[in-house]
Amino acid sequence: MEDFLEIMTELLEGFGNTIALFAVTLLLALPLGLVLAFGSMSKFKPLKCFVKILVWVIRGTPLMLQILLVSFLPSVFGVATKDIASALGLTVADTLFFFVALAFVINYACYFSEIYRAGIEAIPVGQYEAGKVLGLSKRQIFSKIVFMQVVRRILPPMSNEIITLVKDTSLAQVLGVLDLLNAAKAMVNKFVVLTPFLYAAVFYLLFSGLLTILFGWLEKKLSYYKV
Amino acid sequence: MAFLEVKEITKKFGETSVLKGVSFEMEQGEVVSVIGSSGNGKTTLLRCLNFLETPDGGSITVGGTTVFPTEKAKEKKETNGLNFGMVFQSFHLFPQYTAIENITLAMDVQAKERIKRQGLKLLERKAALKQAKAQNEETAKTLLARVGLENKMNNYPCELSGGQQQRVAIARALALSPDILCFDEPTSALDPELTGEVLKVIKGLRDEGRTMIIVTHEMQFARNVSDKIIFMADGVIEEIGTPSQIFDDPQSEKTRAFFAKASE
């Protein structure tokens, strides 16, 4: 029983980190993705090119590699992780979490940007024209007319990507961040039983199940009209 | 000087010249119908008037003010909303808004900008905005009643028939009280049994003295409703005149050929 409690405490701590990484990634990658989407549709060629290449590189290489790269890059310039930690006023563990989060945000923003782009490009040009002849500015057309239609269209692919993110958080362990899976692994090693993996699986399932329900509800809520 | 003066408007898409110098005039309260085969520049002409396309050359003057070409792009935008209104062939209602919200949207945005410019304090601004919104809603209700849809104000476009959607679109275009209301084949996307209700609304607007330009394939309607008919062929105005001049006594060979084909 004491073992079980220790396992659970450890797993919950890991789960907390998993949720934190998930939340930070979503919170920052969702708006950044929209910015990138506008960049990739920009009429300003250099910007468009830059974003297209960025998306190609990020989508074309493993996320794990990107995490490692972010964490090793400072040391290439002779800056140690603990120096960065003290400069930022963080612990080393938090700094590693910061590196992981940075890689996640960039990676997911790129994927999100393509989903946004698909959604924005699917809006019929007539919607823009109707707004224009009513004297609305480009910004007003986007915020008042287009955006909510885009949200509705991209909800299914977005929920797909966000559920993938739940599981991708386990990659954080390459830098030794104590996420849910890493905590489970530690407990498996410590007590030489496999049950911590099972518990971890249940946590992941509950989390993604909750998200599935949430997105289902959102989709239903937004389907009060036909596109 | 006529109310609307369109002079030598030209427009090219790539190498294709769609408008090759179109000029006409109309007075306030007049209804002008533009007829002709598809692909002869009728829609492009309307789109140029509404600045959905920028003409390559020529000028547009409304009530003595030149709206094209203008020095600044911004000036063009500000004059645009007031001078012309547009009703599209396939309605283009905003699907996520109810009928009445479709109509109040632009009015509310305008009111918000107007109130912002007055530099009021936050609470005063909120009160003013609330009042303006209530006013806009009343206007929208009147407009919906005008097109016979006051009982559909809380319906979404997907819950309305094509004819009803087009009538909401007309009310929406009227909301900003444009000087000149343009219709781009307003009944072409409708089932035959639904065209009547839309044409009736347009006729009613004519009786109110609205200035309108109507691109249409409904010959009988054009004849009944218009003060002037413009027949376009090959990017130019081939013939212009009263309905009886154009329909009963067309001068141009192309006009006669068009009618012969249309009546086949």
Short mmCIF file of C-alpha atoms in Angstrom, two decimals:
data_model
loop_
_atom_site.label_atom_id
_atom_site.label_comp_id
_atom_site.label_asym_id
_atom_site.label_seq_id
_atom_site.Cartn_x
_atom_site.Cartn_y
_atom_site.Cartn_z
CA MET A 1 0.00 0.00 0.00
CA GLU A 2 2.81 2.38 0.82
CA ASP A 3 4.39 1.43 -2.49
CA PHE A 4 1.17 2.28 -4.27
CA LEU A 5 1.00 5.66 -2.60
CA GLU A 6 4.57 6.45 -3.49
CA ILE A 7 4.01 5.38 -7.07
CA MET A 8 0.86 7.50 -7.32
CA THR A 9 2.50 10.56 -5.78
CA GLU A 10 5.37 10.28 -8.21
CA LEU A 11 3.06 9.70 -11.17
CA LEU A 12 0.87 12.65 -10.23
CA GLU A 13 3.91 14.88 -10.04
CA GLY A 14 4.93 13.70 -13.50
CA PHE A 15 1.38 14.16 -14.74
CA GLY A 16 1.46 17.73 -13.44
CA ASN A 17 4.52 18.42 -15.59
CA THR A 18 2.88 16.74 -18.55
CA ILE A 19 -0.18 18.94 -18.19
CA ALA A 20 1.99 22.03 -17.74
CA LEU A 21 3.89 21.27 -20.96
CA PHE A 22 0.62 20.57 -22.74
CA ALA A 23 -0.94 23.84 -21.55
CA VAL A 24 2.08 26.02 -22.30
CA THR A 25 2.41 24.54 -25.77
CA LEU A 26 -1.27 25.11 -26.58
CA LEU A 27 -1.40 28.58 -25.10
CA LEU A 28 1.57 29.81 -27.12
CA ALA A 29 1.44 27.64 -30.24
CA LEU A 30 -2.20 28.43 -31.06
CA PRO A 31 -1.66 32.19 -31.53
CA LEU A 32 1.85 31.74 -32.96
CA GLY A 33 0.43 29.27 -35.49
CA LEU A 34 -2.06 31.88 -36.67
CA VAL A 35 0.75 34.40 -37.11
CA LEU A 36 2.75 31.85 -39.10
CA ALA A 37 -0.33 31.06 -41.20
CA PHE A 38 -0.61 34.72 -42.16
CA GLY A 39 3.11 34.71 -42.91
CA SER A 40 2.78 31.73 -45.23
CA MET A 41 -0.05 33.48 -47.10
CA SER A 42 1.73 36.84 -47.19
CA LYS A 43 2.17 38.69 -50.46
CA PHE A 44 5.58 39.78 -49.17
CA LYS A 45 7.72 37.08 -50.81
CA PRO A 46 10.71 36.97 -48.39
CA LEU A 47 8.39 36.50 -45.41
CA LYS A 48 6.36 33.86 -47.20
CA CYS A 49 9.55 32.03 -48.20
CA PHE A 50 10.94 32.17 -44.68
CA VAL A 51 7.77 30.72 -43.15
CA LYS A 52 7.46 28.02 -45.82
CA ILE A 53 11.05 26.91 -45.22
CA LEU A 54 10.57 27.00 -41.44
CA VAL A 55 7.46 24.84 -41.68
CA TRP A 56 9.23 22.45 -44.03
CA VAL A 57 12.21 22.03 -41.70
CA ILE A 58 10.14 21.69 -38.54
CA ARG A 59 7.67 19.26 -40.02
CA GLY A 60 10.40 17.36 -41.80
CA THR A 61 12.54 16.57 -38.77
CA PRO A 62 11.73 14.62 -35.59
CA LEU A 63 10.46 16.60 -32.63
CA MET A 64 12.93 14.72 -30.45
CA LEU A 65 15.81 16.00 -32.56
CA GLN A 66 14.47 19.54 -32.23
CA ILE A 67 14.30 19.23 -28.44
CA LEU A 68 17.88 17.99 -28.31
CA LEU A 69 19.01 20.74 -30.66
CA VAL A 70 17.40 23.48 -28.58
CA SER A 71 19.04 22.19 -25.41
CA PHE A 72 22.50 21.70 -26.94
CA LEU A 73 22.57 24.88 -29.00
CA PRO A 74 23.66 27.15 -26.08
CA SER A 75 26.59 24.87 -25.27
CA VAL A 76 27.83 25.22 -28.85
CA PHE A 77 28.37 28.89 -27.96
CA GLY A 78 30.06 27.91 -24.73
CA VAL A 79 27.05 28.64 -22.52
CA ALA A 80 26.19 25.91 -20.03
CA THR A 81 22.64 25.07 -19.08
CA LYS A 82 23.26 26.01 -15.46
CA ASP A 83 24.49 29.46 -16.55
CA ILE A 84 21.24 29.99 -18.41
CA ALA A 85 19.37 28.75 -15.37
CA SER A 86 21.01 31.27 -13.07
CA ALA A 87 20.60 34.04 -15.65
CA LEU A 88 16.88 33.30 -15.86
CA GLY A 89 16.61 32.74 -12.12
CA LEU A 90 15.35 29.18 -12.67
CA THR A 91 16.42 25.81 -11.40
CA VAL A 92 18.23 23.57 -13.88
CA ALA A 93 15.17 21.31 -14.06
CA ASP A 94 12.96 24.29 -14.92
CA THR A 95 15.43 25.43 -17.54
CA LEU A 96 15.30 22.02 -19.19
CA PHE A 97 11.51 22.23 -19.09
CA PHE A 98 11.83 25.65 -20.73
CA PHE A 99 13.96 24.17 -23.56
CA VAL A 100 11.46 21.40 -24.10
CA ALA A 101 8.53 23.84 -24.10
CA LEU A 102 10.32 26.09 -26.59
CA ALA A 103 10.82 23.20 -29.01
CA PHE A 104 7.21 22.08 -28.55
CA VAL A 105 5.80 25.56 -29.15
CA ILE A 106 7.76 26.04 -32.37
CA ASN A 107 6.97 22.54 -33.57
CA TYR A 108 3.24 22.69 -32.88
CA ALA A 109 2.89 26.26 -34.15
CA CYS A 110 4.14 25.03 -37.52
CA TYR A 111 1.60 22.21 -37.64
CA PHE A 112 -1.17 24.52 -36.44
CA SER A 113 -0.23 27.13 -39.04
CA GLU A 114 -0.94 24.68 -41.84
CA ILE A 115 -4.31 23.81 -40.31
CA TYR A 116 -5.17 27.50 -39.99
CA ARG A 117 -4.07 28.10 -43.58
CA ALA A 118 -6.27 25.29 -44.88
CA GLY A 119 -9.18 26.70 -42.88
CA ILE A 120 -8.66 30.27 -44.02
CA GLU A 121 -8.23 29.30 -47.66
CA ALA A 122 -11.45 27.26 -47.52
CA ILE A 123 -13.54 30.35 -46.77
CA PRO A 124 -15.31 31.37 -50.00
CA VAL A 125 -14.05 34.63 -51.50
CA GLY A 126 -17.68 35.80 -51.50
CA GLN A 127 -17.54 36.22 -47.73
CA TYR A 128 -14.66 38.69 -48.06
CA GLU A 129 -16.38 40.51 -50.91
CA ALA A 130 -19.65 40.78 -49.01
CA GLY A 131 -17.73 42.33 -46.12
CA LYS A 132 -15.85 44.66 -48.42
CA VAL A 133 -18.95 46.08 -50.09
CA LEU A 134 -20.35 46.72 -46.61
CA GLY A 135 -17.36 48.98 -46.02
CA LEU A 136 -15.54 46.71 -43.57
CA SER A 137 -11.77 46.80 -43.37
CA LYS A 138 -9.64 43.70 -43.94
CA ARG A 139 -9.11 43.37 -40.21
CA GLN A 140 -12.82 43.69 -39.47
CA ILE A 141 -13.67 41.15 -42.16
CA PHE A 142 -11.28 38.67 -40.59
CA SER A 143 -12.36 39.20 -37.00
CA LYS A 144 -16.10 39.61 -37.53
CA ILE A 145 -16.79 37.28 -40.43
CA VAL A 146 -14.00 34.88 -41.31
CA PHE A 147 -12.44 33.86 -37.99
CA MET A 148 -15.38 32.01 -36.46
CA GLN A 149 -15.99 30.18 -39.71
CA VAL A 150 -12.35 29.13 -39.74
CA VAL A 151 -12.53 27.92 -36.14
CA ARG A 152 -15.49 25.78 -36.99
CA ARG A 153 -13.85 24.28 -40.04
CA ILE A 154 -10.55 23.48 -38.35
CA LEU A 155 -11.93 22.07 -35.12
CA PRO A 156 -11.71 18.40 -36.20
CA PRO A 157 -8.09 18.52 -37.48
CA MET A 158 -7.12 20.71 -34.52
CA SER A 159 -8.53 18.26 -31.99
CA ASN A 160 -6.61 15.52 -33.75
CA GLU A 161 -3.37 17.45 -33.42
CA ILE A 162 -4.05 18.42 -29.81
CA ILE A 163 -4.67 14.83 -28.80
CA THR A 164 -1.39 13.91 -30.47
CA LEU A 165 0.22 16.59 -28.32
CA VAL A 166 -0.97 14.79 -25.17
CA LYS A 167 1.15 11.80 -26.11
CA ASP A 168 4.03 13.76 -27.62
CA THR A 169 4.68 15.34 -24.21
CA SER A 170 6.37 12.05 -23.28
CA LEU A 171 9.29 13.14 -25.51
CA ALA A 172 10.20 15.61 -22.75
CA GLN A 173 12.05 12.80 -21.02
CA VAL A 174 14.95 13.02 -23.50
CA LEU A 175 16.12 15.98 -21.42
CA GLY A 176 15.28 14.18 -18.20
CA VAL A 177 12.17 16.25 -17.53
CA LEU A 178 10.01 14.33 -15.10
CA ASP A 179 6.89 13.91 -17.19
CA LEU A 180 4.26 11.23 -16.64
CA LEU A 181 6.02 8.51 -18.64
CA ASN A 182 9.41 9.33 -17.14
CA ALA A 183 7.93 9.10 -13.65
CA ALA A 184 6.34 5.76 -14.52
CA LYS A 185 9.67 4.48 -15.83
CA ALA A 186 11.41 5.51 -12.63
CA MET A 187 8.80 3.68 -10.56
CA VAL A 188 9.02 0.57 -12.71
CA ASN A 189 12.76 0.54 -12.15
CA LYS A 190 12.48 1.21 -8.45
CA PHE A 191 9.82 -1.37 -7.56
CA VAL A 192 10.48 -3.80 -10.40
CA VAL A 193 6.77 -4.03 -11.27
CA LEU A 194 5.06 -3.11 -14.53
CA THR A 195 1.91 -1.62 -13.01
CA PRO A 196 3.19 2.02 -13.10
CA PHE A 197 3.13 1.80 -16.92
CA LEU A 198 -0.48 0.67 -16.72
CA TYR A 199 -1.37 3.55 -14.41
CA ALA A 200 0.39 5.98 -16.73
CA ALA A 201 -1.60 4.60 -19.66
CA VAL A 202 -4.81 5.16 -17.69
CA PHE A 203 -3.80 8.78 -17.01
CA TYR A 204 -3.09 9.40 -20.71
CA LEU A 205 -6.36 7.76 -21.68
CA LEU A 206 -8.38 9.80 -19.20
CA PHE A 207 -6.74 13.00 -20.37
CA SER A 208 -7.29 12.38 -24.05
CA GLY A 209 -10.78 11.05 -23.33
CA LEU A 210 -11.63 14.29 -21.58
CA LEU A 211 -10.30 16.27 -24.55
CA THR A 212 -12.31 14.14 -26.97
CA ILE A 213 -15.47 14.90 -25.02
CA LEU A 214 -14.60 18.59 -24.86
CA PHE A 215 -13.99 18.85 -28.61
CA GLY A 216 -17.12 16.87 -29.36
CA TRP A 217 -19.10 19.33 -27.26
CA LEU A 218 -17.43 22.34 -28.93
CA GLU A 219 -18.10 20.95 -32.38
CA LYS A 220 -21.73 20.44 -31.52
CA LYS A 221 -21.99 23.90 -30.04
CA LEU A 222 -20.58 25.48 -33.19
CA SER A 223 -22.72 23.48 -35.57
CA TYR A 224 -25.81 25.63 -35.06
CA TYR A 225 -25.36 26.77 -38.65
CA LYS A 226 -24.31 25.15 -41.89
CA VAL A 227 -21.28 26.49 -43.71
CA MET B 1 -23.92 66.92 -64.49
CA ALA B 2 -25.49 63.50 -64.01
CA PHE B 3 -25.64 61.85 -60.59
CA LEU B 4 -23.48 58.93 -61.65
CA GLU B 5 -20.94 59.43 -64.39
CA VAL B 6 -18.91 56.49 -65.56
CA LYS B 7 -16.25 57.41 -68.10
CA GLU B 8 -14.11 55.17 -70.24
CA ILE B 9 -13.71 52.41 -67.68
CA THR B 10 -11.22 49.79 -68.81
CA LYS B 11 -10.23 46.52 -67.17
CA LYS B 12 -7.90 43.76 -68.24
CA PHE B 13 -7.45 40.36 -66.66
CA GLY B 14 -4.00 39.31 -67.82
CA GLU B 15 -4.09 39.68 -71.58
CA THR B 16 -7.89 39.63 -71.81
CA SER B 17 -9.60 42.97 -72.11
CA VAL B 18 -12.91 42.61 -70.31
CA LEU B 19 -13.97 46.24 -70.31
CA LYS B 20 -12.82 48.28 -73.28
CA GLY B 21 -13.92 51.75 -72.34
CA VAL B 22 -17.40 51.78 -70.81
CA SER B 23 -19.16 55.13 -70.33
CA PHE B 24 -22.68 55.90 -69.18
CA GLU B 25 -24.60 58.29 -66.97
CA MET B 26 -27.61 57.97 -64.76
CA GLU B 27 -29.70 60.27 -62.61
CA GLN B 28 -30.82 59.80 -59.03
CA GLY B 29 -33.93 57.63 -58.81
CA GLU B 30 -33.27 55.95 -62.12
CA VAL B 31 -33.16 52.22 -62.66
CA VAL B 32 -30.71 50.94 -65.24
CA SER B 33 -30.61 47.31 -66.31
CA VAL B 34 -27.55 45.84 -67.94
CA ILE B 35 -28.19 42.96 -70.29
CA GLY B 36 -26.10 40.90 -72.69
CA SER B 37 -24.60 37.43 -73.01
CA SER B 38 -22.40 36.02 -70.29
CA GLY B 39 -18.73 36.93 -70.44
CA ASN B 40 -19.29 40.35 -71.94
CA GLY B 41 -18.24 42.40 -68.94
CA LYS B 42 -21.55 43.09 -67.16
CA THR B 43 -20.49 41.66 -63.84
CA THR B 44 -16.99 43.13 -64.11
CA LEU B 45 -18.55 46.55 -64.62
CA LEU B 46 -20.57 46.18 -61.40
CA ARG B 47 -17.52 44.88 -59.56
CA CYS B 48 -15.54 47.91 -60.71
CA LEU B 49 -18.24 50.24 -59.40
CA ASN B 50 -18.07 48.46 -56.02
CA PHE B 51 -14.25 48.41 -55.98
CA LEU B 52 -14.15 44.65 -55.90
CA GLU B 53 -11.98 45.13 -58.99
CA THR B 54 -9.81 48.16 -59.57
CA PRO B 55 -10.33 49.54 -63.05
CA ASP B 56 -7.20 50.01 -65.17
CA GLY B 57 -8.43 53.36 -66.39
CA GLY B 58 -11.36 55.74 -66.61
CA SER B 59 -13.25 57.58 -63.91
CA ILE B 60 -16.33 57.22 -61.72
CA THR B 61 -18.11 60.26 -60.30
CA VAL B 62 -21.03 60.11 -57.87
CA GLY B 63 -22.94 63.29 -57.03
CA GLY B 64 -20.09 65.44 -58.28
CA THR B 65 -17.41 63.63 -56.24
CA THR B 66 -14.84 61.57 -58.05
CA VAL B 67 -14.67 58.18 -56.33
CA PHE B 68 -12.26 56.73 -58.88
CA PRO B 69 -9.46 57.42 -59.36
CA THR B 70 -8.71 58.87 -55.93
CA GLU B 71 -5.39 59.99 -54.54
CA LYS B 72 -5.41 57.89 -51.43
CA ALA B 73 -6.49 54.30 -51.05
CA LYS B 74 -8.02 55.15 -47.69
CA GLU B 75 -10.23 57.84 -49.12
CA LYS B 76 -11.48 55.34 -51.66
CA LYS B 77 -12.44 52.93 -48.92
CA GLU B 78 -14.35 55.51 -46.97
CA THR B 79 -16.37 56.73 -49.91
CA ASN B 80 -17.02 53.21 -51.17
CA GLY B 81 -19.40 52.05 -48.44
CA LEU B 82 -21.64 55.04 -48.87
CA ASN B 83 -21.81 55.31 -52.64
CA PHE B 84 -22.59 51.78 -53.73
CA GLY B 85 -24.36 48.76 -52.32
CA MET B 86 -24.10 45.32 -53.83
CA VAL B 87 -26.38 42.30 -53.97
CA PHE B 88 -24.60 39.19 -55.20
CA GLN B 89 -25.82 36.38 -57.38
CA SER B 90 -25.24 33.81 -54.63
CA PHE B 91 -26.21 36.04 -51.67
CA HIS B 92 -23.00 35.65 -49.63
CA LEU B 93 -24.80 35.94 -46.32
CA PHE B 94 -22.65 35.34 -43.25
CA PRO B 95 -23.65 31.81 -42.18
CA GLN B 96 -22.83 32.18 -38.48
CA TYR B 97 -25.14 35.15 -38.03
CA THR B 98 -28.92 35.29 -37.96
CA ALA B 99 -30.84 37.26 -40.58
CA ILE B 100 -31.01 40.33 -38.38
CA GLU B 101 -27.35 40.04 -37.31
CA ASN B 102 -26.35 39.92 -40.97
CA ILE B 103 -28.03 43.29 -41.37
CA THR B 104 -26.82 44.98 -38.17
CA LEU B 105 -23.20 43.78 -38.43
CA ALA B 106 -21.86 46.56 -40.66
CA MET B 107 -24.07 49.19 -39.04
CA ASP B 108 -22.75 48.23 -35.60
CA VAL B 109 -19.15 48.34 -36.80
CA GLN B 110 -19.74 51.78 -38.28
CA ALA B 111 -21.42 52.99 -35.10
CA LYS B 112 -18.52 51.72 -33.03
CA GLU B 113 -16.00 53.60 -35.17
CA ARG B 114 -18.09 56.75 -35.07
CA ILE B 115 -18.39 56.62 -31.29
CA LYS B 116 -14.66 55.90 -30.94
CA ARG B 117 -13.89 59.09 -32.86
CA GLN B 118 -15.99 61.14 -30.46
CA GLY B 119 -13.43 60.52 -27.73
CA LEU B 120 -15.92 59.80 -24.96
CA LYS B 121 -15.13 58.26 -21.60
CA LEU B 122 -15.45 54.51 -21.32
CA LEU B 123 -18.87 54.43 -19.65
CA GLU B 124 -20.30 57.08 -21.95
CA ARG B 125 -18.93 55.16 -24.89
CA LYS B 126 -20.57 51.96 -23.72
CA ALA B 127 -23.91 53.69 -23.26
CA ALA B 128 -23.66 55.35 -26.67
CA LEU B 129 -22.79 52.05 -28.29
CA LYS B 130 -25.68 50.30 -26.61
CA GLN B 131 -28.05 52.97 -27.80
CA ALA B 132 -26.68 52.83 -31.35
CA LYS B 133 -27.04 49.05 -31.37
CA ALA B 134 -30.65 49.23 -30.27
CA GLN B 135 -31.27 51.79 -32.98
CA ASN B 136 -29.59 49.59 -35.59
CA GLU B 137 -31.73 46.68 -34.55
CA GLU B 138 -34.86 48.75 -35.08
CA THR B 139 -33.58 49.79 -38.52
CA ALA B 140 -32.84 46.17 -39.35
CA LYS B 141 -36.32 45.10 -38.27
CA THR B 142 -37.85 47.75 -40.50
CA LEU B 143 -35.70 46.57 -43.40
CA LEU B 144 -36.66 42.95 -42.81
CA ALA B 145 -40.31 43.95 -42.77
CA ARG B 146 -39.61 45.84 -45.98
CA VAL B 147 -38.56 42.57 -47.67
CA GLY B 148 -41.34 40.63 -45.95
CA LEU B 149 -39.17 38.62 -43.55
CA GLU B 150 -39.83 40.15 -40.13
CA ASN B 151 -40.82 36.73 -38.82
CA LYS B 152 -37.48 35.22 -39.92
CA MET B 153 -35.21 37.67 -38.17
CA ASN B 154 -33.75 35.09 -35.80
CA ASN B 155 -33.24 32.40 -38.40
CA TYR B 156 -29.81 31.47 -39.73
CA PRO B 157 -29.23 31.64 -43.49
CA CYS B 158 -29.14 27.84 -43.73
CA GLU B 159 -32.72 27.80 -42.44
CA LEU B 160 -33.96 30.08 -45.20
CA SER B 161 -34.86 29.35 -48.82
CA GLY B 162 -32.77 30.87 -51.60
CA GLY B 163 -35.35 33.55 -52.24
CA GLN B 164 -35.51 34.45 -48.56
CA GLN B 165 -31.70 34.54 -48.34
CA GLN B 166 -31.55 36.91 -51.29
CA ARG B 167 -34.16 39.15 -49.67
CA VAL B 168 -32.09 39.27 -46.47
CA ALA B 169 -29.07 40.15 -48.65
CA ILE B 170 -31.05 43.02 -50.16
CA ALA B 171 -32.00 44.27 -46.70
CA ARG B 172 -28.34 43.99 -45.67
CA ALA B 173 -27.25 46.08 -48.66
CA LEU B 174 -29.91 48.68 -47.86
CA ALA B 175 -28.77 48.97 -44.24
CA LEU B 176 -25.95 51.38 -45.06
CA SER B 177 -28.33 53.39 -47.29
CA PRO B 178 -26.08 53.40 -50.36
CA ASP B 179 -26.68 56.04 -53.03
CA ILE B 180 -26.78 53.41 -55.71
CA LEU B 181 -27.75 49.79 -55.20
CA CYS B 182 -26.21 47.25 -57.57
CA PHE B 183 -27.64 43.81 -58.30
CA ASP B 184 -25.48 41.15 -59.92
CA GLU B 185 -27.91 38.67 -61.47
CA PRO B 186 -29.95 38.56 -58.26
CA THR B 187 -32.20 35.72 -59.38
CA SER B 188 -29.78 33.55 -61.38
CA ALA B 189 -29.02 31.22 -58.47
CA LEU B 190 -32.69 30.75 -57.58
CA ASP B 191 -35.24 28.13 -58.51
CA PRO B 192 -37.76 29.58 -60.98
CA GLU B 193 -40.57 29.61 -58.41
CA LEU B 194 -38.47 31.74 -56.07
CA THR B 195 -37.43 34.47 -58.51
CA GLY B 196 -40.82 36.18 -58.23
CA GLU B 197 -40.48 37.15 -54.56
CA VAL B 198 -37.06 38.73 -55.14
CA LEU B 199 -38.14 40.60 -58.25
CA LYS B 200 -41.16 41.90 -56.35
CA VAL B 201 -38.88 43.38 -53.69
CA ILE B 202 -36.71 45.06 -56.34
CA LYS B 203 -39.81 46.45 -58.00
CA GLY B 204 -40.93 47.84 -54.66
CA LEU B 205 -37.55 49.57 -54.29
CA ARG B 206 -38.00 51.11 -57.72
CA ASP B 207 -41.36 52.50 -56.62
CA GLU B 208 -39.66 54.07 -53.60
CA GLY B 209 -37.35 55.92 -55.93
CA ARG B 210 -34.15 53.96 -55.31
CA THR B 211 -31.28 54.40 -57.73
CA MET B 212 -30.37 50.96 -58.98
CA ILE B 213 -28.17 49.19 -61.49
CA ILE B 214 -29.33 45.67 -62.24
CA VAL B 215 -27.38 43.09 -64.19
CA THR B 216 -29.95 40.52 -65.19
CA HIS B 217 -31.00 37.83 -67.61
CA GLU B 218 -34.70 38.36 -66.83
CA MET B 219 -35.66 40.28 -69.96
CA GLN B 220 -39.31 40.80 -69.10
CA PHE B 221 -38.36 42.09 -65.67
CA ALA B 222 -35.72 44.42 -67.07
CA ARG B 223 -38.26 45.82 -69.47
CA ASN B 224 -40.86 46.44 -66.76
CA VAL B 225 -38.64 47.86 -64.08
CA SER B 226 -36.03 49.94 -65.90
CA ASP B 227 -35.80 53.51 -67.06
CA LYS B 228 -32.83 52.66 -69.20
CA ILE B 229 -31.39 49.51 -70.68
CA ILE B 230 -27.72 49.00 -71.39
CA PHE B 231 -26.86 46.25 -73.82
CA MET B 232 -23.25 45.15 -73.44
CA ALA B 233 -21.30 43.12 -75.95
CA ASP B 234 -17.62 42.35 -76.10
CA GLY B 235 -16.59 44.71 -73.30
CA VAL B 236 -18.34 47.80 -74.59
CA ILE B 237 -21.81 49.29 -74.37
CA GLU B 238 -23.26 48.32 -77.70
CA GLU B 239 -26.53 50.11 -77.24
CA ILE B 240 -28.22 52.20 -74.57
CA GLY B 241 -31.79 53.50 -74.48
CA THR B 242 -35.26 53.21 -73.02
CA PRO B 243 -36.72 49.71 -72.72
CA SER B 244 -38.95 50.22 -75.74
CA GLN B 245 -36.05 51.53 -77.82
CA ILE B 246 -33.87 48.56 -76.98
CA PHE B 247 -36.47 45.80 -76.95
CA ASP B 248 -38.78 46.97 -79.76
CA ASP B 249 -36.43 48.79 -82.03
CA PRO B 250 -32.83 47.70 -81.48
CA GLN B 251 -30.44 49.57 -83.75
CA SER B 252 -27.38 47.38 -83.42
CA GLU B 253 -26.92 44.13 -85.26
CA LYS B 254 -25.50 42.52 -82.13
CA THR B 255 -28.52 43.51 -80.02
CA ARG B 256 -30.88 42.02 -82.57
CA ALA B 257 -28.85 38.82 -82.70
CA PHE B 258 -28.90 38.60 -78.90
CA PHE B 259 -32.67 38.91 -78.73
CA ALA B 260 -33.14 36.43 -81.54
CA LYS B 261 -31.01 33.94 -79.61
CA ALA B 262 -32.67 34.72 -76.30
CA SER B 263 -36.14 34.06 -77.67
CA GLU B 264 -35.21 30.74 -79.23
#
